[in-house]
Coordinates of C-alpha atoms and ligand atoms in Angstrom, one line a residue:
M1 CA 1.5 -65.4 16.6
K2 CA -0.5 -65.7 13.2
T3 CA 1.0 -64.1 10.2
A4 CA -1.7 -62.0 8.0
A5 CA -1.8 -65.0 5.6
S6 CA -2.6 -67.7 8.3
Q7 CA -5.4 -65.4 8.6
T8 CA -7.2 -65.9 5.4
Q9 CA -10.4 -67.3 5.4
F10 CA -12.7 -68.8 3.6
W11 CA -16.8 -68.5 3.7
L12 CA -18.6 -70.8 2.7
R13 CA -22.7 -70.9 1.6
A14 CA -24.6 -73.8 -0.1
G15 CA -26.9 -72.9 -2.9
G16 CA -24.4 -72.3 -6.0
A17 CA -24.3 -74.7 -8.7
L18 CA -21.0 -75.1 -10.6
R19 CA -21.1 -74.6 -14.3
G20 CA -18.7 -73.5 -16.9
E21 CA -15.4 -74.9 -17.8
A22 CA -12.1 -74.6 -15.3
R23 CA -8.5 -75.2 -16.2
V24 CA -6.5 -76.5 -12.9
P25 CA -2.8 -75.4 -12.3
G26 CA -0.2 -77.2 -13.3
D27 CA 0.8 -81.0 -12.0
K28 CA 2.5 -80.2 -8.5
S29 CA 4.7 -84.0 -8.7
I30 CA 6.2 -82.9 -12.1
S31 CA 6.8 -79.2 -11.4
H32 CA 9.0 -80.0 -8.7
R33 CA 10.6 -82.8 -10.9
A34 CA 10.9 -80.5 -13.9
V35 CA 12.9 -77.9 -12.0
M36 CA 15.2 -80.4 -10.5
L37 CA 16.2 -82.2 -13.4
A38 CA 16.6 -79.5 -15.7
A39 CA 19.1 -77.7 -13.4
L40 CA 21.1 -81.2 -13.9
A41 CA 20.3 -81.5 -18.0
K42 CA 22.8 -79.9 -20.4
G43 CA 21.4 -77.1 -22.2
R44 CA 18.4 -75.1 -21.8
S45 CA 15.2 -76.7 -20.8
Q46 CA 11.9 -74.7 -21.5
I47 CA 9.1 -75.2 -19.2
Q48 CA 5.4 -74.2 -19.4
G49 CA 2.4 -74.3 -17.4
W50 CA 4.9 -75.0 -14.6
L51 CA 3.0 -74.7 -10.8
A52 CA 3.9 -71.5 -9.3
A53 CA 2.5 -72.2 -5.7
G54 CA 4.0 -72.4 -2.2
D55 CA 5.4 -76.2 -2.5
T56 CA 7.1 -75.9 -5.8
E57 CA 8.3 -71.8 -5.4
A58 CA 10.2 -73.5 -2.3
T59 CA 11.9 -76.3 -4.8
L60 CA 12.6 -73.4 -7.1
G61 CA 14.0 -71.9 -4.7
A62 CA 16.2 -74.5 -3.5
M63 CA 17.6 -74.9 -6.7
Q64 CA 18.5 -71.3 -7.2
G65 CA 20.5 -71.8 -3.7
L66 CA 22.3 -74.6 -5.9
G67 CA 23.5 -72.2 -8.2
A68 CA 21.0 -73.3 -10.9
Q69 CA 20.3 -70.7 -13.8
I70 CA 16.6 -70.1 -14.0
E71 CA 15.1 -67.5 -16.0
R72 CA 11.4 -66.8 -15.6
L73 CA 9.2 -65.5 -18.9
D74 CA 6.1 -65.3 -16.7
A75 CA 4.9 -67.1 -13.6
N76 CA 4.5 -70.3 -14.7
T77 CA 7.1 -70.5 -17.6
L78 CA 10.6 -70.9 -17.0
L79 CA 14.0 -71.1 -18.8
I80 CA 16.7 -73.4 -16.8
D81 CA 19.7 -73.4 -17.8
G82 CA 21.2 -76.9 -17.0
G83 CA 24.8 -77.6 -15.6
A84 CA 26.8 -78.3 -12.4
L85 CA 25.0 -77.8 -9.4
Q86 CA 27.1 -75.8 -7.0
K87 CA 27.5 -75.6 -2.6
P88 CA 24.8 -73.5 -1.3
L89 CA 26.2 -70.5 0.8
Q90 CA 23.2 -71.8 3.4
P91 CA 20.6 -73.9 4.6
L92 CA 17.9 -74.7 1.4
D93 CA 14.5 -74.0 3.0
L94 CA 11.9 -76.3 1.6
K95 CA 9.4 -74.7 3.4
N96 CA 6.1 -77.2 3.6
A97 CA 7.5 -79.1 0.6
G98 CA 8.0 -82.8 1.5
T99 CA 8.4 -83.8 -2.2
G100 CA 10.7 -81.0 -2.4
I101 CA 13.2 -82.2 0.8
R102 CA 12.9 -86.1 -0.4
L103 CA 13.6 -85.6 -3.8
L104 CA 16.5 -83.0 -3.6
A105 CA 17.9 -85.2 -0.9
G106 CA 18.7 -87.9 -3.2
L107 CA 19.8 -85.2 -5.9
L108 CA 22.2 -84.0 -3.4
A109 CA 23.7 -87.3 -1.6
G110 CA 26.1 -87.8 -4.4
Q111 CA 27.5 -84.3 -5.0
P112 CA 31.0 -83.2 -4.3
F113 CA 29.5 -80.4 -1.4
A114 CA 27.9 -80.4 1.5
S115 CA 24.5 -79.1 2.0
V116 CA 21.8 -78.6 4.6
L117 CA 18.4 -79.0 3.7
D118 CA 15.5 -78.1 6.0
G119 CA 11.6 -76.6 6.0
S120 CA 9.3 -75.0 8.4
A121 CA 8.1 -76.1 11.6
Q122 CA 5.3 -78.7 9.8
L123 CA 7.7 -80.4 7.6
R124 CA 10.2 -80.7 10.9
R125 CA 7.9 -83.3 12.2
R126 CA 7.5 -85.0 8.9
P127 CA 9.4 -88.8 8.8
M128 CA 13.2 -88.8 7.2
K129 CA 14.5 -92.0 7.8
R130 CA 12.7 -93.3 5.0
I131 CA 15.2 -91.7 2.7
T132 CA 18.1 -91.9 4.8
A133 CA 17.9 -95.4 5.2
P134 CA 18.3 -96.2 1.3
L135 CA 20.4 -93.1 0.9
Q136 CA 23.3 -94.5 3.7
L137 CA 22.7 -97.6 2.5
M138 CA 24.1 -96.4 -1.0
G139 CA 27.1 -95.1 1.3
A140 CA 25.3 -91.3 1.7
A141 CA 26.7 -89.5 4.4
I142 CA 23.2 -87.9 5.5
Q143 CA 22.4 -87.3 8.8
A144 CA 18.6 -86.2 10.1
T145 CA 17.9 -84.6 13.1
D146 CA 15.7 -87.4 15.4
G147 CA 14.7 -88.8 12.1
C148 CA 13.2 -85.6 10.8
C149 CA 14.9 -82.5 9.1
P150 CA 16.8 -80.5 8.9
L151 CA 19.0 -83.2 7.0
Q152 CA 23.1 -82.4 6.6
I153 CA 24.7 -83.9 3.8
T154 CA 28.5 -84.0 3.2
P155 CA 30.4 -85.3 0.0
A156 CA 30.4 -89.5 -0.2
Q157 CA 31.1 -91.7 -3.6
L158 CA 27.8 -93.5 -3.5
Q159 CA 27.6 -97.4 -4.7
G160 CA 24.5 -98.9 -6.5
I161 CA 22.2 -101.3 -4.3
T162 CA 19.2 -103.2 -4.4
Y163 CA 16.5 -101.9 -2.2
D164 CA 13.3 -103.4 -1.4
M165 CA 11.4 -100.4 -0.7
P166 CA 9.4 -101.0 2.6
M167 CA 6.0 -98.6 1.6
A168 CA 4.7 -97.7 -1.6
S169 CA 6.1 -94.2 -2.0
A170 CA 6.9 -92.2 -4.9
Q171 CA 9.1 -89.7 -3.0
V172 CA 11.5 -92.5 -1.8
K173 CA 11.6 -94.7 -5.2
S174 CA 12.4 -90.8 -6.8
A175 CA 14.7 -89.8 -3.9
I176 CA 17.1 -93.2 -4.6
L177 CA 16.7 -93.1 -8.6
L178 CA 17.9 -89.5 -8.2
A179 CA 20.7 -90.7 -5.9
G180 CA 21.3 -93.7 -8.7
L181 CA 22.0 -91.1 -11.2
N182 CA 25.6 -90.3 -9.2
A183 CA 26.3 -93.7 -7.9
D184 CA 29.5 -95.8 -9.2
S185 CA 27.0 -98.9 -10.2
P186 CA 23.5 -99.6 -11.4
T187 CA 20.8 -99.3 -8.5
T188 CA 17.4 -101.3 -8.2
V189 CA 14.3 -100.0 -6.2
I190 CA 11.8 -102.9 -6.1
Q191 CA 8.3 -101.7 -5.5
P192 CA 5.9 -103.3 -3.2
G193 CA 3.0 -101.3 -5.8
P194 CA 2.9 -99.4 -8.0
A195 CA 3.5 -95.3 -7.1
R196 CA 3.4 -92.4 -9.0
D197 CA 5.9 -92.8 -11.9
H198 CA 6.5 -89.2 -13.1
T199 CA 10.8 -89.1 -12.2
E200 CA 10.8 -92.3 -14.4
R201 CA 8.8 -91.0 -17.6
M202 CA 11.0 -87.4 -17.1
L203 CA 14.4 -89.3 -17.0
R204 CA 13.7 -91.8 -19.6
S205 CA 12.3 -88.3 -21.6
M206 CA 15.6 -86.9 -20.9
G207 CA 17.6 -90.2 -22.1
A208 CA 18.5 -92.0 -18.9
R209 CA 19.0 -95.3 -18.8
L210 CA 16.2 -97.0 -16.3
D211 CA 15.1 -100.3 -17.0
E212 CA 12.0 -101.8 -15.5
K213 CA 11.0 -105.7 -14.9
G214 CA 7.9 -106.3 -13.0
N215 CA 8.1 -104.4 -10.0
K216 CA 11.8 -103.3 -10.2
L217 CA 13.1 -100.1 -11.6
T218 CA 16.9 -100.1 -12.3
I219 CA 18.7 -96.5 -13.0
H220 CA 22.1 -96.9 -15.0
P221 CA 24.5 -93.9 -14.0
G222 CA 26.5 -92.0 -16.5
S223 CA 23.9 -90.7 -19.2
E224 CA 23.9 -86.9 -20.0
L225 CA 20.3 -85.7 -19.2
S226 CA 19.2 -83.5 -22.5
P227 CA 17.0 -80.8 -21.5
L228 CA 13.1 -80.5 -21.0
D229 CA 10.6 -78.8 -23.4
I230 CA 7.5 -79.7 -21.6
Q231 CA 4.2 -78.1 -21.1
V232 CA 2.8 -79.1 -17.7
P233 CA -0.3 -80.7 -17.7
G234 CA -3.4 -79.9 -14.7
D235 CA -3.0 -81.4 -11.8
V236 CA -5.6 -84.4 -11.1
S237 CA -5.3 -83.6 -7.6
S238 CA -6.5 -80.0 -7.2
A239 CA -9.0 -81.1 -10.3
A240 CA -10.2 -83.5 -7.6
F241 CA -11.7 -80.3 -5.1
L242 CA -13.6 -79.1 -8.4
L243 CA -15.3 -82.7 -9.3
V244 CA -16.6 -83.1 -5.9
A245 CA -17.4 -79.9 -5.4
G246 CA -19.5 -80.4 -8.5
L247 CA -20.8 -83.5 -7.7
L248 CA -22.5 -82.2 -4.6
A249 CA -23.8 -79.4 -5.7
P250 CA -27.4 -79.6 -7.1
G251 CA -27.8 -78.8 -10.9
S252 CA -24.0 -78.8 -11.4
Q253 CA -22.3 -79.4 -14.9
L254 CA -18.8 -78.6 -15.4
T255 CA -16.0 -79.7 -17.4
I256 CA -12.3 -79.2 -15.7
R257 CA -9.7 -79.4 -19.1
G258 CA -6.4 -80.6 -19.6
V259 CA -5.9 -82.8 -16.6
N260 CA -3.2 -85.1 -16.1
L261 CA -4.6 -89.1 -16.4
N262 CA -1.6 -90.7 -15.6
P263 CA -3.2 -94.1 -14.1
T264 CA -0.4 -93.8 -11.2
R265 CA -2.4 -90.9 -10.0
T266 CA -6.6 -91.5 -11.1
G267 CA -7.6 -93.7 -8.1
L268 CA -10.0 -90.8 -7.2
L269 CA -11.7 -91.1 -10.6
D270 CA -12.3 -94.8 -10.5
A271 CA -13.5 -94.8 -6.7
L272 CA -15.9 -91.6 -7.5
D273 CA -16.6 -93.7 -10.7
E274 CA -18.2 -96.8 -8.4
M275 CA -19.7 -94.6 -5.9
G276 CA -22.2 -93.8 -9.0
A277 CA -20.7 -90.5 -10.0
D278 CA -21.5 -89.2 -13.4
T279 CA -18.2 -88.2 -14.8
S280 CA -16.6 -88.9 -18.4
L281 CA -13.0 -88.2 -19.8
T282 CA -12.9 -86.3 -23.2
N283 CA -10.4 -85.0 -25.5
L284 CA -7.9 -87.6 -24.4
G285 CA -4.2 -87.5 -25.6
D286 CA -0.6 -86.8 -24.8
Q287 CA 1.8 -84.4 -23.2
A288 CA 5.2 -84.1 -21.5
G289 CA 5.1 -87.7 -21.5
E290 CA 1.8 -88.4 -19.9
P291 CA -1.4 -88.7 -20.3
I292 CA -4.0 -85.8 -20.3
G293 CA -7.8 -85.4 -20.6
D294 CA -10.9 -82.8 -19.9
I295 CA -13.2 -84.3 -16.9
V296 CA -16.9 -83.6 -17.3
V297 CA -19.0 -84.1 -14.1
R298 CA -22.5 -83.6 -13.5
H299 CA -24.4 -83.5 -9.9
S300 CA -24.6 -87.1 -8.7
A301 CA -26.2 -89.3 -6.0
L302 CA -23.4 -90.9 -4.6
T303 CA -23.3 -94.6 -2.8
G304 CA -20.6 -95.9 -0.2
I305 CA -17.8 -98.3 -1.2
Q306 CA -14.8 -99.9 0.0
I307 CA -11.3 -98.4 -0.6
G308 CA -7.9 -100.4 -0.2
G309 CA -4.7 -102.2 -1.3
E310 CA -3.0 -100.3 -4.7
T311 CA -6.0 -97.8 -5.4
V312 CA -5.1 -96.1 -1.8
V313 CA -1.6 -95.1 -3.3
R314 CA -3.1 -93.8 -6.6
M315 CA -5.5 -91.6 -4.8
I316 CA -3.0 -91.1 -1.9
D317 CA -3.6 -87.1 -1.6
E318 CA -6.9 -87.1 -2.4
F319 CA -8.2 -88.8 1.2
P320 CA -9.6 -85.4 2.8
I321 CA -11.6 -84.8 -0.3
L322 CA -13.3 -88.5 -0.5
M323 CA -14.2 -88.2 2.9
V324 CA -16.6 -85.1 2.3
A325 CA -17.9 -87.0 -0.9
A326 CA -18.4 -90.1 1.5
L327 CA -20.3 -87.9 4.1
H328 CA -23.2 -87.4 1.3
A329 CA -23.0 -90.6 -0.1
E330 CA -25.8 -93.4 0.7
G331 CA -24.5 -96.2 2.7
E332 CA -21.0 -97.2 4.1
T333 CA -17.8 -96.3 2.8
I334 CA -14.4 -97.8 4.3
V335 CA -11.2 -96.9 3.8
R336 CA -8.2 -99.4 4.3
D337 CA -4.5 -99.7 3.8
A338 CA -4.3 -95.9 4.2
R339 CA -1.8 -95.6 7.4
E340 CA 0.1 -93.4 5.3
L341 CA -2.2 -90.4 5.7
R342 CA -1.1 -90.0 9.2
V343 CA 2.2 -88.9 8.0
K344 CA 1.2 -86.5 5.5
E345 CA 1.4 -82.3 6.0
T346 CA -1.0 -83.5 8.8
D347 CA -2.5 -86.2 10.4
R348 CA -4.9 -86.3 7.8
I349 CA -7.2 -89.0 9.0
A350 CA -7.5 -87.3 12.6
V351 CA -7.6 -84.1 11.2
M352 CA -10.1 -83.9 8.5
A353 CA -12.2 -86.2 11.4
A354 CA -12.4 -83.6 13.8
E355 CA -12.7 -81.0 11.8
L356 CA -15.6 -82.5 9.7
R357 CA -17.2 -83.2 13.5
K358 CA -17.6 -79.4 14.3
L359 CA -19.8 -79.4 11.2
G360 CA -21.9 -82.0 12.8
A361 CA -20.3 -85.2 10.7
V362 CA -19.9 -88.9 12.0
I363 CA -16.9 -90.5 11.2
E364 CA -15.1 -93.3 12.6
E365 CA -11.8 -93.6 12.7
R366 CA -9.5 -96.4 12.1
E367 CA -5.5 -96.8 12.4
D368 CA -5.2 -97.3 8.4
G369 CA -8.3 -95.5 7.4
F370 CA -12.0 -94.6 8.5
R371 CA -15.2 -95.3 8.3
I372 CA -18.4 -93.5 7.2
V373 CA -22.4 -93.9 7.2
G374 CA -24.1 -91.5 4.7
P375 CA -25.9 -89.7 4.0
Q376 CA -25.0 -87.1 6.6
A377 CA -26.3 -83.8 6.7
L378 CA -23.8 -81.4 7.7
S379 CA -25.1 -78.4 9.9
G380 CA -22.0 -75.7 9.4
G381 CA -19.8 -73.7 11.6
Q382 CA -16.2 -73.0 12.0
V383 CA -13.3 -75.3 11.0
D384 CA -9.6 -75.0 10.5
G385 CA -7.3 -75.9 8.0
H386 CA -4.1 -76.4 10.0
D387 CA -1.7 -75.1 7.4
D388 CA -2.5 -78.2 5.0
H389 CA -3.7 -77.3 1.9
R390 CA -5.9 -80.5 1.3
I391 CA -7.3 -80.3 4.4
A392 CA -8.6 -76.4 4.0
M393 CA -9.7 -77.1 0.3
S394 CA -11.4 -80.3 1.5
L395 CA -13.3 -78.7 4.1
A396 CA -13.9 -75.3 1.9
V397 CA -15.9 -78.0 -0.5
A398 CA -17.6 -79.5 2.9
G399 CA -18.5 -76.3 3.8
L400 CA -20.4 -75.4 0.0
A401 CA -22.2 -78.7 0.7
S402 CA -23.3 -77.4 4.1
A403 CA -26.7 -76.6 5.4
E404 CA -25.6 -73.1 7.4
G405 CA -22.5 -72.7 5.5
A406 CA -19.1 -72.6 7.0
V407 CA -15.8 -70.8 7.6
V408 CA -12.1 -72.0 6.9
T409 CA -10.0 -70.1 8.9
D410 CA -6.1 -70.8 8.3
A411 CA -7.0 -71.3 4.9
A412 CA -4.0 -69.8 2.9
C413 CA -2.1 -72.8 2.8
A414 CA -4.1 -73.9 -0.6
G415 CA -1.9 -71.6 -2.2
D416 CA 0.7 -74.6 -1.3
S417 CA -0.5 -76.4 -4.8
F418 CA -3.8 -74.4 -6.4
P419 CA -3.4 -70.8 -6.6
G420 CA -6.4 -69.5 -8.0
F421 CA -8.8 -72.3 -5.8
A422 CA -11.2 -69.7 -4.6
A423 CA -11.4 -67.4 -7.8
T424 CA -11.8 -70.6 -9.8
L425 CA -14.8 -71.8 -7.6
Q426 CA -16.3 -68.1 -7.4
R427 CA -16.2 -68.0 -11.6
L428 CA -17.9 -71.6 -11.5
G429 CA -20.9 -70.4 -9.6
A430 CA -20.0 -71.2 -5.9
R431 CA -20.7 -69.2 -3.1
L432 CA -17.3 -68.4 -1.5
V433 CA -15.7 -65.1 0.1
V434 CA -12.3 -64.9 0.8
A435 CA -11.8 -62.7 4.1
Ligands
S3P1 C1 4.2 -87.3 -4.4 C2 4.0 -88.8 -3.5 C3 3.0 -88.7 -2.7 C4 2.4 -87.8 -2.4 C5 2.7 -86.6 -2.2 C6 3.9 -85.9 -4.1 C7 5.5 -86.9 -5.4 O1 4.0 -89.0 -1.5 O2 1.2 -88.1 -1.4 O3 1.9 -85.1 -2.4 O4 5.4 -85.6 -5.7 O5 6.1 -88.1 -5.3 P1 4.9 -90.4 -1.1 O6 5.6 -90.5 -2.1 O7 5.1 -90.6 0.4 O8 3.7 -91.5 -1.1

């Protein structure tokens, strides 16, 4: 049976130019890490601009289940008194949060107590061997259930290892680095390519000893972590939806303020630039050890491009919205090397292709990506968000650019990463109703 929340719908119509200024909620990746690492630090951390959304609230709940002392001054401001974690009284429920469960598995693997990590039916379908395999090499007593969660962890002394990562994944890298904090000797991960580096930045800012030589990262156990005092920058992965909506709606000009512009995350900006998007960056600065700035975007005619290799990892969460942009671009867009999309919250290649076809799109699905020849005028219709936030929000943007309008069902999941998504678009002028 569907719950009331999963029955939330977005109704969308073309015609509203997006104009004005917006801010997006705090970065999801940084918010997960901040609440975990602050709980380990010696002393009181203050985290402002924290993302209060489905995924990160699940991580916060899990940390409370581990005895972390967290005071909320308001939804987005946390005071955390770090210290030793405690044995949880029941399985920790990470809901839909892949980052939450994988990083926490690393953190808990070397703790002196047993724990069980679990999540939603959706999370229970996602692969966990990518983290259990290296953690077991470190000596962790961690067992998955048919390669997925629930994960059972029992106490074990971890040894440092050198691990050649089979995939460029920040979640895998971070799980190993966090486990390495509790190992008996240094741990080295060898990265096949750059993946988001928020864990490294945050650990270093807290005084952890972390060396980087080329593609090798070495964490040295034993440093005491000092507390955090940060303002989390806006999430570029949330800004992506406003950005593409603005590019596609004639007459649009908008500014998205205070967005994280960490180069391991800005692949979409580079791709859109190559497609001919009129975007610019202003007010560049630093916040929470991350580069930030404002993104200015104007309605633009786009052309198709080819994307593959390292750019893919730098925009891994942005392919659903890139598909929408590609449908409106002149010529061919081809994406390769993006097989990872098939094991995200959903199989994002198959699900986006199937849903966009309901709006009249023609998309060639490939094993590791897709091919789209545009421009294609989307007719309109009813599509489903599949309990995957980035699918629901991408389809909403597709609906805003469709001839007859669209309804997105199962849209409440947008709140897993972007609470206020609909209200922000409405304020900017989009013709969107939440039903
Ligand atoms: C994330 C890493 C990425 C990304 C996810 C968030 C993180 O996953 O898709 O949304 O915060 O570390 P992978 O590490 O599996 O590539």
